[in-house]
Coordinates of C-alpha atoms in Angstrom, one line a residue:
L1 CA 0.0 -0.1 0.1
E2 CA 2.6 2.4 0.9
R3 CA 4.6 1.7 -2.5
S4 CA 1.3 2.5 -4.2
L5 CA 1.0 5.8 -2.0
I6 CA 4.3 6.9 -3.2
D7 CA 4.2 6.1 -6.7
F8 CA 0.6 8.1 -7.2
R9 CA 2.4 11.0 -5.4
K10 CA 5.0 10.6 -7.9
A11 CA 2.8 11.0 -10.7
G12 CA 0.9 14.0 -9.8
G13 CA -1.8 13.1 -7.2
A14 CA -2.8 13.9 -3.9
F15 CA -4.1 12.8 -0.7
L16 CA -4.8 13.3 2.9
M17 CA -3.9 10.9 5.5
A18 CA -5.0 11.3 9.1
T19 CA -3.2 8.9 11.4
H20 CA -1.7 8.6 15.1
D21 CA 1.0 6.4 14.1
L22 CA 3.2 8.7 12.9
S23 CA 6.1 6.3 11.2
H24 CA 3.5 5.7 8.6
A25 CA 3.9 9.5 7.8
V26 CA 7.5 9.1 7.6
G27 CA 8.4 8.3 3.9
L28 CA 4.6 9.1 2.7
A29 CA 4.1 12.7 4.0
E30 CA 5.1 16.0 2.4
R31 CA 3.7 17.9 5.5
L32 CA 2.9 17.5 8.8
L33 CA -0.2 18.6 10.1
I34 CA -1.6 18.3 13.8
M35 CA -5.1 19.6 15.0
R36 CA -6.3 19.8 18.3
R37 CA -10.1 19.8 18.7
G38 CA -11.0 20.7 15.4
Q39 CA -8.3 23.3 15.3
L40 CA -4.9 23.3 13.0
V41 CA -2.4 23.7 15.6
H42 CA 0.6 23.0 13.6
E43 CA 2.1 22.6 10.0
E44 CA 5.3 22.6 8.7
P45 CA 7.4 20.2 5.8
M46 CA 8.2 17.0 6.6
E47 CA 11.2 17.1 4.7
G48 CA 14.3 16.3 6.9
L49 CA 12.1 16.1 9.9
T50 CA 13.0 13.1 12.3
Q51 CA 11.0 10.3 14.0
S52 CA 12.0 11.9 17.1
H53 CA 11.0 15.1 16.1
L54 CA 7.9 14.3 14.7
E55 CA 7.2 12.7 18.3
A56 CA 8.1 15.5 20.6
V57 CA 6.4 18.1 18.0
Y58 CA 3.1 16.1 18.5
R59 CA 3.5 15.4 21.9
R60 CA 3.5 19.0 22.3
H61 CA 0.7 20.1 20.4
A62 CA -1.6 17.2 20.5
G63 CA -1.1 16.7 23.8
I64 CA -1.7 13.1 24.0
G65 CA 0.8 9.8 23.5
V66 CA 2.2 8.6 20.4
A67 CA 1.8 5.4 18.7
G68 CA 4.3 3.5 16.3
G69 CA 7.3 5.8 18.3
G70 CA 10.3 4.0 18.4
G71 CA 12.4 6.6 20.5

């Protein structure tokens, strides 16, 4: 599935992915958007972000635990 999404994006497609499992976002997403209670609270490009940075930003803005973490 991930390979199909990557190929789709490379062909000019776009998709919206909502997940609490940040490991799914790494390598697939171009932008990180975090919403809390229906409001956008954080946005940044994914390029160059590490898993640990994603987890820290998610914890700070979403205020809940992180699934699929590793670190």
